[in-house]
mmCIF file of C-alpha atoms in Angstrom:
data_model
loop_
_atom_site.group_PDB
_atom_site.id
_atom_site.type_symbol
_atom_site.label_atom_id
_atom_site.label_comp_id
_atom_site.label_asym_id
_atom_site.label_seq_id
_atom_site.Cartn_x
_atom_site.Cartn_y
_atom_site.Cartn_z
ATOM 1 C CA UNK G 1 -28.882 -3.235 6.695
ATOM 2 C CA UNK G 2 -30.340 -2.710 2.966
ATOM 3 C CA UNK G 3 -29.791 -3.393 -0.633
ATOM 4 C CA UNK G 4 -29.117 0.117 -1.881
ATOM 5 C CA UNK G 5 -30.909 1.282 -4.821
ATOM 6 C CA UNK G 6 -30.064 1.810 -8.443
ATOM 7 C CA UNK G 7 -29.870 5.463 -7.530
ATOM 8 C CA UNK G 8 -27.760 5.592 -4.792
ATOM 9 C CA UNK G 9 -25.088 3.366 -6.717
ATOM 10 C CA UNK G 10 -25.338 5.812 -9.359
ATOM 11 C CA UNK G 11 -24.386 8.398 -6.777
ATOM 12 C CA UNK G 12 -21.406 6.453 -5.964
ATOM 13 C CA UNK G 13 -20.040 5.977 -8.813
ATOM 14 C CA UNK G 14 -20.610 8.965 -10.287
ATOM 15 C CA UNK G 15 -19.170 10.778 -7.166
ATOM 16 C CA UNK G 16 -16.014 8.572 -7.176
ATOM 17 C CA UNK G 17 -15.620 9.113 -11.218
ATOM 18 C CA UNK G 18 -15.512 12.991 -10.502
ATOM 19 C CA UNK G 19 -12.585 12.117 -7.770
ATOM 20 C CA UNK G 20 -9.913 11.350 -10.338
ATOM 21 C CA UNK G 21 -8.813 8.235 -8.364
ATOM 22 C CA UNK G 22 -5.475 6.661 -9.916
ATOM 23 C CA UNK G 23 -5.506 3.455 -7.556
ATOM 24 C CA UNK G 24 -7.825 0.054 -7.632
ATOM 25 C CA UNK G 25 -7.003 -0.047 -3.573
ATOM 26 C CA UNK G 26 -8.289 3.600 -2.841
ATOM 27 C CA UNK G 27 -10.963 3.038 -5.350
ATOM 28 C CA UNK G 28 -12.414 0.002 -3.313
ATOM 29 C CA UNK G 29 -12.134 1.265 0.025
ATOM 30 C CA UNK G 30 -13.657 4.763 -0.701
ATOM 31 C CA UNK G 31 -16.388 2.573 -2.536
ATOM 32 C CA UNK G 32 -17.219 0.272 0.523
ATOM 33 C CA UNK G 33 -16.715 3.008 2.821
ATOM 34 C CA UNK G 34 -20.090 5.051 1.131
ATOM 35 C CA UNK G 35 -21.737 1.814 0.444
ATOM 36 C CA UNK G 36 -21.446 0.888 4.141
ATOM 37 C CA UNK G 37 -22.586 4.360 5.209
ATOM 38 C CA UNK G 38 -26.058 4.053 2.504
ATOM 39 C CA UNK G 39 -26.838 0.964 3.350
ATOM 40 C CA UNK G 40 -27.390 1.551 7.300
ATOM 41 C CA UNK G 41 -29.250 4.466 6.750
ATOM 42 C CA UNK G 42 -33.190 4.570 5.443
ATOM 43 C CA UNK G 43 -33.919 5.778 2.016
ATOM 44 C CA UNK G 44 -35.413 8.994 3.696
ATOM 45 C CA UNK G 45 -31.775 9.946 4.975
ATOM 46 C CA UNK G 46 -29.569 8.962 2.222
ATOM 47 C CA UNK G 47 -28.919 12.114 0.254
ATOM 48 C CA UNK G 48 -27.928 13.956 3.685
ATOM 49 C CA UNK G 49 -25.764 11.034 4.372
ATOM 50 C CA UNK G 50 -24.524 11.073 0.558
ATOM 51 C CA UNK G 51 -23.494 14.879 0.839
ATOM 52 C CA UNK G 52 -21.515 14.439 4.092
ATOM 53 C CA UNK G 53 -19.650 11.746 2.794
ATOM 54 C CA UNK G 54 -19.010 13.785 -0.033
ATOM 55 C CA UNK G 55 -17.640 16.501 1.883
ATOM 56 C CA UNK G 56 -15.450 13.947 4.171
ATOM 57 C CA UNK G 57 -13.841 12.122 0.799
ATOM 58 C CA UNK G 58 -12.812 15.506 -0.671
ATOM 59 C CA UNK G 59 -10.306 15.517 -3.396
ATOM 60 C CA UNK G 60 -7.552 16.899 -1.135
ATOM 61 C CA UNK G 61 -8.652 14.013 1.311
ATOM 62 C CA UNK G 62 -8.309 11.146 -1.887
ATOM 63 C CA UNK G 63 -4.604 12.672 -2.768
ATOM 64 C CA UNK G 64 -4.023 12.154 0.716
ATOM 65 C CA UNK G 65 -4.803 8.215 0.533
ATOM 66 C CA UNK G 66 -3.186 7.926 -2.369
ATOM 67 C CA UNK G 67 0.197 9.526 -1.357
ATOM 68 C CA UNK G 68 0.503 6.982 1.754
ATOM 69 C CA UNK G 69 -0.684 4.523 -0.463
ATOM 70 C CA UNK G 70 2.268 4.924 -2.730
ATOM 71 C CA UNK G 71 4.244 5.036 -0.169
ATOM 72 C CA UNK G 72 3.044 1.779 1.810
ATOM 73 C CA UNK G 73 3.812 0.367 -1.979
ATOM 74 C CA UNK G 74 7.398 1.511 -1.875
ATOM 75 C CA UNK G 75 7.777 -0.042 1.728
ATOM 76 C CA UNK G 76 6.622 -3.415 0.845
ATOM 77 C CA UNK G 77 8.364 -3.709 -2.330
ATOM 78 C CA UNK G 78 11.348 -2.736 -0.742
ATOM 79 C CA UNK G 79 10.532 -5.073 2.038
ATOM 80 C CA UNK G 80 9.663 -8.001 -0.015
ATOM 81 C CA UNK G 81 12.996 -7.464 -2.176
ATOM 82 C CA UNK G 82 14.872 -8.000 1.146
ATOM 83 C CA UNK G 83 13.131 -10.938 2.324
ATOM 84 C CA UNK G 84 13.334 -12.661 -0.989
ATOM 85 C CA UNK G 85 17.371 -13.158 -0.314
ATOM 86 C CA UNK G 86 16.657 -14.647 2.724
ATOM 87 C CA UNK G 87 16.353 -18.119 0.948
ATOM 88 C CA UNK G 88 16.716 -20.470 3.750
ATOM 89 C CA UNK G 89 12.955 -18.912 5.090
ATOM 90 C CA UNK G 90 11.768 -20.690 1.511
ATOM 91 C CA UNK G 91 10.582 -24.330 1.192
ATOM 92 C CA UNK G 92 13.485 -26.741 -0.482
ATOM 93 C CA UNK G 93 12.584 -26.172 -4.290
ATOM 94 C CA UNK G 94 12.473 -22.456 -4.139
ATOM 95 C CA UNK G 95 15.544 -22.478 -2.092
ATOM 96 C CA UNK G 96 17.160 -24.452 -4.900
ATOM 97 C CA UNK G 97 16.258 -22.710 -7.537
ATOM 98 C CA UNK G 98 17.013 -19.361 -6.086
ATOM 99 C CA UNK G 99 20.836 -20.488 -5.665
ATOM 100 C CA UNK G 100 20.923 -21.811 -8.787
ATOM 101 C CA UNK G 101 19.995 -18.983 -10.436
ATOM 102 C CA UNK G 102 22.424 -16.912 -8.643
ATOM 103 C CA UNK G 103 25.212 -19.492 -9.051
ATOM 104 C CA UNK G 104 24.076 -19.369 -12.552
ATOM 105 C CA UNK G 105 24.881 -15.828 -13.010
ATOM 106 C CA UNK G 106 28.007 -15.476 -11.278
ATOM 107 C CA UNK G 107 29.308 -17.936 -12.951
ATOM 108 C CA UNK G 108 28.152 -16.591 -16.537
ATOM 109 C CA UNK G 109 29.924 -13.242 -15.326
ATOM 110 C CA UNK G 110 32.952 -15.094 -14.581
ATOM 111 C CA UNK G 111 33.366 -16.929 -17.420
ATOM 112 C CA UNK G 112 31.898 -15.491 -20.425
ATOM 113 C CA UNK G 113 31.560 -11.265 -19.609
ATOM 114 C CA UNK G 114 29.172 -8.608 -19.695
ATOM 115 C CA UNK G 115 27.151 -9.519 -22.659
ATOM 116 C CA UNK G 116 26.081 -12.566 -22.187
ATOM 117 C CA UNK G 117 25.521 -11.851 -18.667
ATOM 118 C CA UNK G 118 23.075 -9.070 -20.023
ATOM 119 C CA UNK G 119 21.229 -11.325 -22.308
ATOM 120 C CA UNK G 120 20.668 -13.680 -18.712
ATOM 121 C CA UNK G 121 19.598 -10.004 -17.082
ATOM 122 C CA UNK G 122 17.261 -9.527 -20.455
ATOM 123 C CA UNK G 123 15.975 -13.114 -20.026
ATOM 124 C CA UNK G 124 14.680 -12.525 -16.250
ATOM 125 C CA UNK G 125 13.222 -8.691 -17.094
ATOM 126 C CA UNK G 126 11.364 -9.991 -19.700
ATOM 127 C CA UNK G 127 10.485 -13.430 -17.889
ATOM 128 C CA UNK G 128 9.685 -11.085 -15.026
ATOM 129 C CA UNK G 129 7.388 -8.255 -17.064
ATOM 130 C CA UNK G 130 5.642 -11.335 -18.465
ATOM 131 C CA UNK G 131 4.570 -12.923 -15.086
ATOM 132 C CA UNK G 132 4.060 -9.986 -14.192
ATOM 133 C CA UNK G 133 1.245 -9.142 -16.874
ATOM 134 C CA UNK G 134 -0.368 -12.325 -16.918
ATOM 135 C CA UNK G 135 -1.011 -11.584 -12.638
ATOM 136 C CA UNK G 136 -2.241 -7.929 -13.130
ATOM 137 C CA UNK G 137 -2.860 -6.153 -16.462
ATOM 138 C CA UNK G 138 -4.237 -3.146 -14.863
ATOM 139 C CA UNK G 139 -1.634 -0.480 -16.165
ATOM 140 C CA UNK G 140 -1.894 -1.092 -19.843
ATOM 141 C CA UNK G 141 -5.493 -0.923 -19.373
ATOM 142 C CA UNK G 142 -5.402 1.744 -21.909
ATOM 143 C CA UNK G 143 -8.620 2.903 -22.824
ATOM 144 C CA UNK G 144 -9.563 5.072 -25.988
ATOM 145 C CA UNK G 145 -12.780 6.220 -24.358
ATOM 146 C CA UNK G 146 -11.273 9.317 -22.747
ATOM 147 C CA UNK G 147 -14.182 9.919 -19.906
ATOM 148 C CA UNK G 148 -13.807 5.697 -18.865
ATOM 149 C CA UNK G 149 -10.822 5.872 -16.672
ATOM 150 C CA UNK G 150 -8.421 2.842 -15.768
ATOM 151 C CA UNK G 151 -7.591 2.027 -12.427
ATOM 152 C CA UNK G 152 -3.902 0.732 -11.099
ATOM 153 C CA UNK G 153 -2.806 -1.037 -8.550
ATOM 154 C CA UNK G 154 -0.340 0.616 -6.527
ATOM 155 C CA UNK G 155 1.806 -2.184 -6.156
ATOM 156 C CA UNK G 156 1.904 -3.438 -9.545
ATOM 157 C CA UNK G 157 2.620 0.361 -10.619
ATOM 158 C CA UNK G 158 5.850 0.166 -8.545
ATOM 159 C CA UNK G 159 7.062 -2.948 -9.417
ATOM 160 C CA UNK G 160 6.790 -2.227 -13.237
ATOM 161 C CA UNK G 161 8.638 0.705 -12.284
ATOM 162 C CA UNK G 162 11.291 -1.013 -10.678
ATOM 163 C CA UNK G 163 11.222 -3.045 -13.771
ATOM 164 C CA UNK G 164 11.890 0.271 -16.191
ATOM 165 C CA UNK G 165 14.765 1.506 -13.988
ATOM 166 C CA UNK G 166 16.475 -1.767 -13.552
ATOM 167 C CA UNK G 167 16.300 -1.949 -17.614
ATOM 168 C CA UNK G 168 17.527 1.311 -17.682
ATOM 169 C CA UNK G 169 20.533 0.926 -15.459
ATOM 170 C CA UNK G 170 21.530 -2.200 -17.172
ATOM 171 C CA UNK G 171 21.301 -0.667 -20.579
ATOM 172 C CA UNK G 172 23.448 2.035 -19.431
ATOM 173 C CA UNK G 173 25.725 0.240 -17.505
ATOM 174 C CA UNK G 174 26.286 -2.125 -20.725
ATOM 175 C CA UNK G 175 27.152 1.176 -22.910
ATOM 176 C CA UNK G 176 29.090 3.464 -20.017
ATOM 177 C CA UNK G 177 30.884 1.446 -17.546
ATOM 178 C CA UNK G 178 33.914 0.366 -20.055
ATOM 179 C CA UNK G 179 34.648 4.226 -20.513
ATOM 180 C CA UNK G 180 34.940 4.044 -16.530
ATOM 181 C CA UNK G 181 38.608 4.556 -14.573
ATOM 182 C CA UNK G 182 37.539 2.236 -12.276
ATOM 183 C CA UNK G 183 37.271 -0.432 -14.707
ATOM 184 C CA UNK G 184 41.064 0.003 -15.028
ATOM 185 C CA UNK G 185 42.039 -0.241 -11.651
ATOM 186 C CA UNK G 186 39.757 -3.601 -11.317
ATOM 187 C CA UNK G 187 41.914 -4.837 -13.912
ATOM 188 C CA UNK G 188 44.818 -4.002 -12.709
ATOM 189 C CA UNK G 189 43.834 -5.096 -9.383
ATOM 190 C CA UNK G 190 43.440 -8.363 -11.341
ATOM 191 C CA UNK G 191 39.804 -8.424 -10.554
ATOM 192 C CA UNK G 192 37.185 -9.211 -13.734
ATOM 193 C CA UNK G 193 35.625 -6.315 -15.479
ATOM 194 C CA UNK G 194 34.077 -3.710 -13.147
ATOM 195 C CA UNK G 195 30.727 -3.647 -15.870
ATOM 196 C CA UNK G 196 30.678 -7.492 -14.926
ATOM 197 C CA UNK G 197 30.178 -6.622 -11.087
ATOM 198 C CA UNK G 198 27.536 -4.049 -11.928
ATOM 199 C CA UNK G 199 25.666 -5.973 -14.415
ATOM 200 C CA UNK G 200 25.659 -9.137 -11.367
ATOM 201 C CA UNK G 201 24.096 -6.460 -9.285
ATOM 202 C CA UNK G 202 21.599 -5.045 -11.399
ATOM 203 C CA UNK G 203 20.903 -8.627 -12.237
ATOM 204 C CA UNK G 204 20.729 -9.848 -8.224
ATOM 205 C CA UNK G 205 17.935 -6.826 -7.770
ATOM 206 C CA UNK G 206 16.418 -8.151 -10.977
ATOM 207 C CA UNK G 207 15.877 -11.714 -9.497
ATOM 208 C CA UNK G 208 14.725 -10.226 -6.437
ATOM 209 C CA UNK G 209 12.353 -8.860 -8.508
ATOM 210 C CA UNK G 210 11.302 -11.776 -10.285
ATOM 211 C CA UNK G 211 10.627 -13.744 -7.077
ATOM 212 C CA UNK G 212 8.705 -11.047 -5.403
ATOM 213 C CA UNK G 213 6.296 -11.426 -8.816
ATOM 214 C CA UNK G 214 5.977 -15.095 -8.611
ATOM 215 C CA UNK G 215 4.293 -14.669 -4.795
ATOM 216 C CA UNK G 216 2.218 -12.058 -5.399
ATOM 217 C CA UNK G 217 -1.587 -13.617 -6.139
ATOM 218 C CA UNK G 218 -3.774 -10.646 -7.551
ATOM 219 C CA UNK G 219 -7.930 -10.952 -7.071
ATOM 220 C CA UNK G 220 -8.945 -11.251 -10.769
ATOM 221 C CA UNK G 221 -12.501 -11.474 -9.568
ATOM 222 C CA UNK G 222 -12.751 -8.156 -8.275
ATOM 223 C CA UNK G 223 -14.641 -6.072 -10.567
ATOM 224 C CA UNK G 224 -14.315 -2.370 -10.282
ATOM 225 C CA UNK G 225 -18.290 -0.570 -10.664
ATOM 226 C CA UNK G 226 -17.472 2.304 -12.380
ATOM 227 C CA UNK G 227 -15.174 0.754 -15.210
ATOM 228 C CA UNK A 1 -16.404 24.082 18.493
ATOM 229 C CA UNK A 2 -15.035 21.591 16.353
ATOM 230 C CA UNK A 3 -12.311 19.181 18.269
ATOM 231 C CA UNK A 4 -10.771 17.963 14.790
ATOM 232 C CA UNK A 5 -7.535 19.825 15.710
ATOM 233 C CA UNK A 6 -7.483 18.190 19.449
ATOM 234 C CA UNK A 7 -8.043 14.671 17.685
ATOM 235 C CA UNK A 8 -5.269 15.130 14.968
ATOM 236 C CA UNK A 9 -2.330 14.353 17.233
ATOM 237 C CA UNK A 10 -3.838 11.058 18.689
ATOM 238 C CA UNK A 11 -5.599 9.440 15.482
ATOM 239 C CA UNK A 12 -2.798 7.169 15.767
ATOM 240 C CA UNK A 13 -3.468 6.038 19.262
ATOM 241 C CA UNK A 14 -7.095 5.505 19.104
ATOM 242 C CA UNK A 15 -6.359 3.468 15.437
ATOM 243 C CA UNK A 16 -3.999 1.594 17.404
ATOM 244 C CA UNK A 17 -6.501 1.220 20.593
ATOM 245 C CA UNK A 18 -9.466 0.080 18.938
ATOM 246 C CA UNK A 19 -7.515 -2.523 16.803
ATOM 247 C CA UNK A 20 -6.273 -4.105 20.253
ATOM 248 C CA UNK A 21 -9.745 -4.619 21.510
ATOM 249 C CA UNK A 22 -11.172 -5.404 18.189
ATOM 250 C CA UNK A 23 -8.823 -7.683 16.565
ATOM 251 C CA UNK A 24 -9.466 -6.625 12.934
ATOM 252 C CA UNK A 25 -11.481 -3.584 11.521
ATOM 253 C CA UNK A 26 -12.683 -1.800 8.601
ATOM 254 C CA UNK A 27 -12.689 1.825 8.224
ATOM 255 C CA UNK A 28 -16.175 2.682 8.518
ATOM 256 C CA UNK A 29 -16.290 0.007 11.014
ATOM 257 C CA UNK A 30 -13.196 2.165 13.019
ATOM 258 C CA UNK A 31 -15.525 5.485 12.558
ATOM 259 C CA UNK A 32 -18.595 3.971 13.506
ATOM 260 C CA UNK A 33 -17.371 3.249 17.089
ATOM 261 C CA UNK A 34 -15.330 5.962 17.869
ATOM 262 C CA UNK A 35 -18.736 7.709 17.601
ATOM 263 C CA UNK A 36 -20.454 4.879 19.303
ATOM 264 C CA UNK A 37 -17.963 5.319 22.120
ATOM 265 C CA UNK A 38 -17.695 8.961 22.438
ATOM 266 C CA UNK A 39 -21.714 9.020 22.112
ATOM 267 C CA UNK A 40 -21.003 11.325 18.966
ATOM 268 C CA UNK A 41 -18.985 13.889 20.844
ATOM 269 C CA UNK A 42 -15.821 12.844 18.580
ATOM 270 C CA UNK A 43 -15.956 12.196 15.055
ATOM 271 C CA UNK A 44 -13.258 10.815 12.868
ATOM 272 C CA UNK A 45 -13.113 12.739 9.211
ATOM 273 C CA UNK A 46 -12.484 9.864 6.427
ATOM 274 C CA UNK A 47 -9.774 12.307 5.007
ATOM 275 C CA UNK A 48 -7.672 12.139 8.278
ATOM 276 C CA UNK A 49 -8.552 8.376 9.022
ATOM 277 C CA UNK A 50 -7.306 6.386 5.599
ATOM 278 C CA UNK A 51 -4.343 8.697 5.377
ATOM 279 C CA UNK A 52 -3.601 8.098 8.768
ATOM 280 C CA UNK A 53 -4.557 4.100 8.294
ATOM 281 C CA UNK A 54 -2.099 3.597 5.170
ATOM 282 C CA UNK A 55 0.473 5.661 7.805
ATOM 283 C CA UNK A 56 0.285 3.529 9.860
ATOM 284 C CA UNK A 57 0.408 0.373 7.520
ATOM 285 C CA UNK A 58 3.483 1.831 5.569
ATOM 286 C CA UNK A 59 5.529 1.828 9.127
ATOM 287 C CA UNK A 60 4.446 -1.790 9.559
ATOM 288 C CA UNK A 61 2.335 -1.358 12.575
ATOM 289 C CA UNK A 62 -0.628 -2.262 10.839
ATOM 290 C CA UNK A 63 -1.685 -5.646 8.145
ATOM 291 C CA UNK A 64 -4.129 -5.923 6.048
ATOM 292 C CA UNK A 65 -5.776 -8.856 4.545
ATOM 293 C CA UNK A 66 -9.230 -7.867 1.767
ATOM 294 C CA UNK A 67 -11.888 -9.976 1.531
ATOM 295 C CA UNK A 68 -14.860 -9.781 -0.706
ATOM 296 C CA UNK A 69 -18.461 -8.439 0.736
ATOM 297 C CA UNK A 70 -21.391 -8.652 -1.329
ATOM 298 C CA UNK A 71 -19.647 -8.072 -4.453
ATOM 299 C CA UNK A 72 -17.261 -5.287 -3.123
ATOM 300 C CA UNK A 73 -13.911 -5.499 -1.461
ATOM 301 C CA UNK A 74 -13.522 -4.741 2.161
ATOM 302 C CA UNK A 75 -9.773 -3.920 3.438
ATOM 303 C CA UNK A 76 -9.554 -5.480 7.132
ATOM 304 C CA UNK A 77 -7.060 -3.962 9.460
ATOM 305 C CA UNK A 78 -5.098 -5.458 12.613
ATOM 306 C CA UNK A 79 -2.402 -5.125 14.279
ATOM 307 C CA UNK A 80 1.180 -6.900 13.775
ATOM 308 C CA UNK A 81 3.340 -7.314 16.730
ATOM 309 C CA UNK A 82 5.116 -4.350 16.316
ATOM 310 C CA UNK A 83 1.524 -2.544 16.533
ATOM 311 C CA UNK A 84 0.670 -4.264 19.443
ATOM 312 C CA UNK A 85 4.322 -3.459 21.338
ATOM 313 C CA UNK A 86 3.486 0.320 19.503
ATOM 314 C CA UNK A 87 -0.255 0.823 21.386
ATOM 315 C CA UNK A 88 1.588 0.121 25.059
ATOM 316 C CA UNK A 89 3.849 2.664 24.303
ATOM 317 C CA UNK A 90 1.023 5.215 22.110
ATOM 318 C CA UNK A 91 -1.120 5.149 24.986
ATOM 319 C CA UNK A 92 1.593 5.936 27.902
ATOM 320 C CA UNK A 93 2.458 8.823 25.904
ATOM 321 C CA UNK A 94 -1.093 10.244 25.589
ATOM 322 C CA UNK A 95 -1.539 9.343 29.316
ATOM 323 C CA UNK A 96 1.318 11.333 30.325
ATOM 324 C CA UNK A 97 0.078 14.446 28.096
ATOM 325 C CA UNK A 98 -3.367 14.453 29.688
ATOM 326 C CA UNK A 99 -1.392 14.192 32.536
ATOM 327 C CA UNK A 100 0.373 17.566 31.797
ATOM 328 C CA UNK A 101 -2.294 19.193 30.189
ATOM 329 C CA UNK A 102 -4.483 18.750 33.834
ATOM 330 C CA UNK A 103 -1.902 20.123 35.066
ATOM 331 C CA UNK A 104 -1.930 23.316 33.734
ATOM 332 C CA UNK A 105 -5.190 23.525 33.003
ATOM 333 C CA UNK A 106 -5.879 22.680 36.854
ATOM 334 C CA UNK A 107 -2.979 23.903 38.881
ATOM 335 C CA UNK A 108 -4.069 23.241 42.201
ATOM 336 C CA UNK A 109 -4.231 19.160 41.114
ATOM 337 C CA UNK A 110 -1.275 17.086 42.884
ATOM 338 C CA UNK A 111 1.001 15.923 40.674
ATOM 339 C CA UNK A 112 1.070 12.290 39.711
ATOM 340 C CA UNK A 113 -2.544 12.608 39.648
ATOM 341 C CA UNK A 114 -4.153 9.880 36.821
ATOM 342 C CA UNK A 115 -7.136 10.193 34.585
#
């Protein structure tokens, strides 16, 4: 094997610049995939090598990674959401914790409603998004130079989305829900208010969430080459 | 004639395969030896191999764990141990296709005849 030369890593990333890749992962492996390819062929052969990769990582073929990307993101999030209920697979102290929180918030539902329990749901999204940004800060890489593009990861992508729509459904669920029928026949059924029972869901998915950001441990010394 | 089309419908199987006998991979690792093994008769396209990789991953037959190579990031594959209970039951299947497909092609072969 050889050190490639300034050239040929200049082919790479201008190559992978023209792709229009949205995601760190598929960045990286398309990028070690033509670096391992140059670097076992001689100088002599690299541009022939350099074309057919070119043809083999086609756009079409990059879309392709991506959409399975996304959706091995949606899987795991999902998956990890799951497992972070199962509290008796954590150590002592995070199994603690996690039932206290939960206690926490049934009981605030219980005894003091749906607006205080949506200032404790308000509390763990923003607690959450915070984490959450000091792990990975790739999406609000924003960057005013419109030709230097900003990679994502797919995962963090999806849980900030996650993030949005559980903000969203809580907001709306705070406004709407009192306007609901059903909220009448929980009351009449002697139950608290249906909004309450919502919110403590909303807020459950929220601190399944938060957990599932507290175990993820981004590389923050993995520099992308074309950025 | 290309054999792309004759490869599509067992990527999975030979992913699966190789990761058995190999413990953990790398993509161009993965196409490297297919045409090591086939002596370059079959050769995996890197648009039908990651696609079919993150499949793969996303239906929790595969893990991943990355680790950094001179100043890049490699993505490792293996196989969990539903992967491993999925390649026993990939490569029956293809077995029993071949299986069929001598058959036609060759009708005069007994049946229950193995490759």
């Amino acid at each position: 094997m050889r050190k490639l030369t300034e050239q040929e890593l200049e082919w790479i990333h201008t190559r992978l610049k023209s792709l229009h890749i949205r995601y760190t992962e598929v960045y990286e492996e398309t990028f070690d995939h033509y670096h391992s390819a140059l670097e076992r062929c001689s100088v002599a052969d690299s541009a022939e090598v350099f074309r057919k990769l070119n043809k083999d990582f086609s756009r079409d073929a990059v879309k392709k990674m991506e959409k399975e990307l996304r959706k091995t993101s949606q899987k795991q999030v999902t998956k990890m959401q799951i497992e972070s209920f199962m509290f008796w697979k954590y150590d002592v102290r995070t199994s603690i914790s996690f039932i206290a929180l939960s206690t926490v918030s049934v009981l605030i539902s219980i005894l003091f409603g749906k607006y205080l329990l949506s200032a404790w749901l308000g509390i763990v999204i923003v607690t959450g998004l915070v984490f959450m940004f000091s792990k990975d800060k790739s999406l609000f890489h924003f960057n005013l130079v419109f030709w230097k593009k900003s990679y994502v990861r797919a995962v963090t992508q999806e849980i900030y989305g996650r993030f949005a729509i559980l903000s969203g459904v809580g907001i709306s669920s705070i406004l709407n829900i009192p306007n609901m029928r059903l909220e009448i026949i929980f009351h009449q059924a002697g139950f608290f208010d249906i909004s309450n029972i919502f919110l403590l869901i909303v807020l459950i998915y929220g601190l399944s969430l938060f957990r599932i950001v507290l175990s993820l441990g981004f590389s923050t010394t993995t520099k992308l080459h074309s950025i | 004639m290309s054999n792309n089309n004759l490869i599509k419908g067992s990527l999975q199987t030979i992913i699966l395969k190789l990761l058995e006998e190999n413990e953990r991979m790398y993509g161009y690792e993965i196409t490297q030896r297919v045409k090591e093994l086939t002596a370059g008769e079959i050769k995996i396209t890197e648009g039908a191999l990651y696609p079919a990789l993150h499949k793969l991953e996303a239906e929790g037959l595969l893990s991943t764990e990355i680790e950094q190579v001179d100043n890049r990031v490699r993505k490792y594959y293996s196989l969990t141990k539903d992967g491993q209970k999925e390649v026993t039951s990939k490569m029956s299947e293809l077995q029993g296709f071949v299986e069929n497909l001598q058959r036609i092609l060759t009708p005069d072969l007994k049946p229950g005849f193995n490759i």
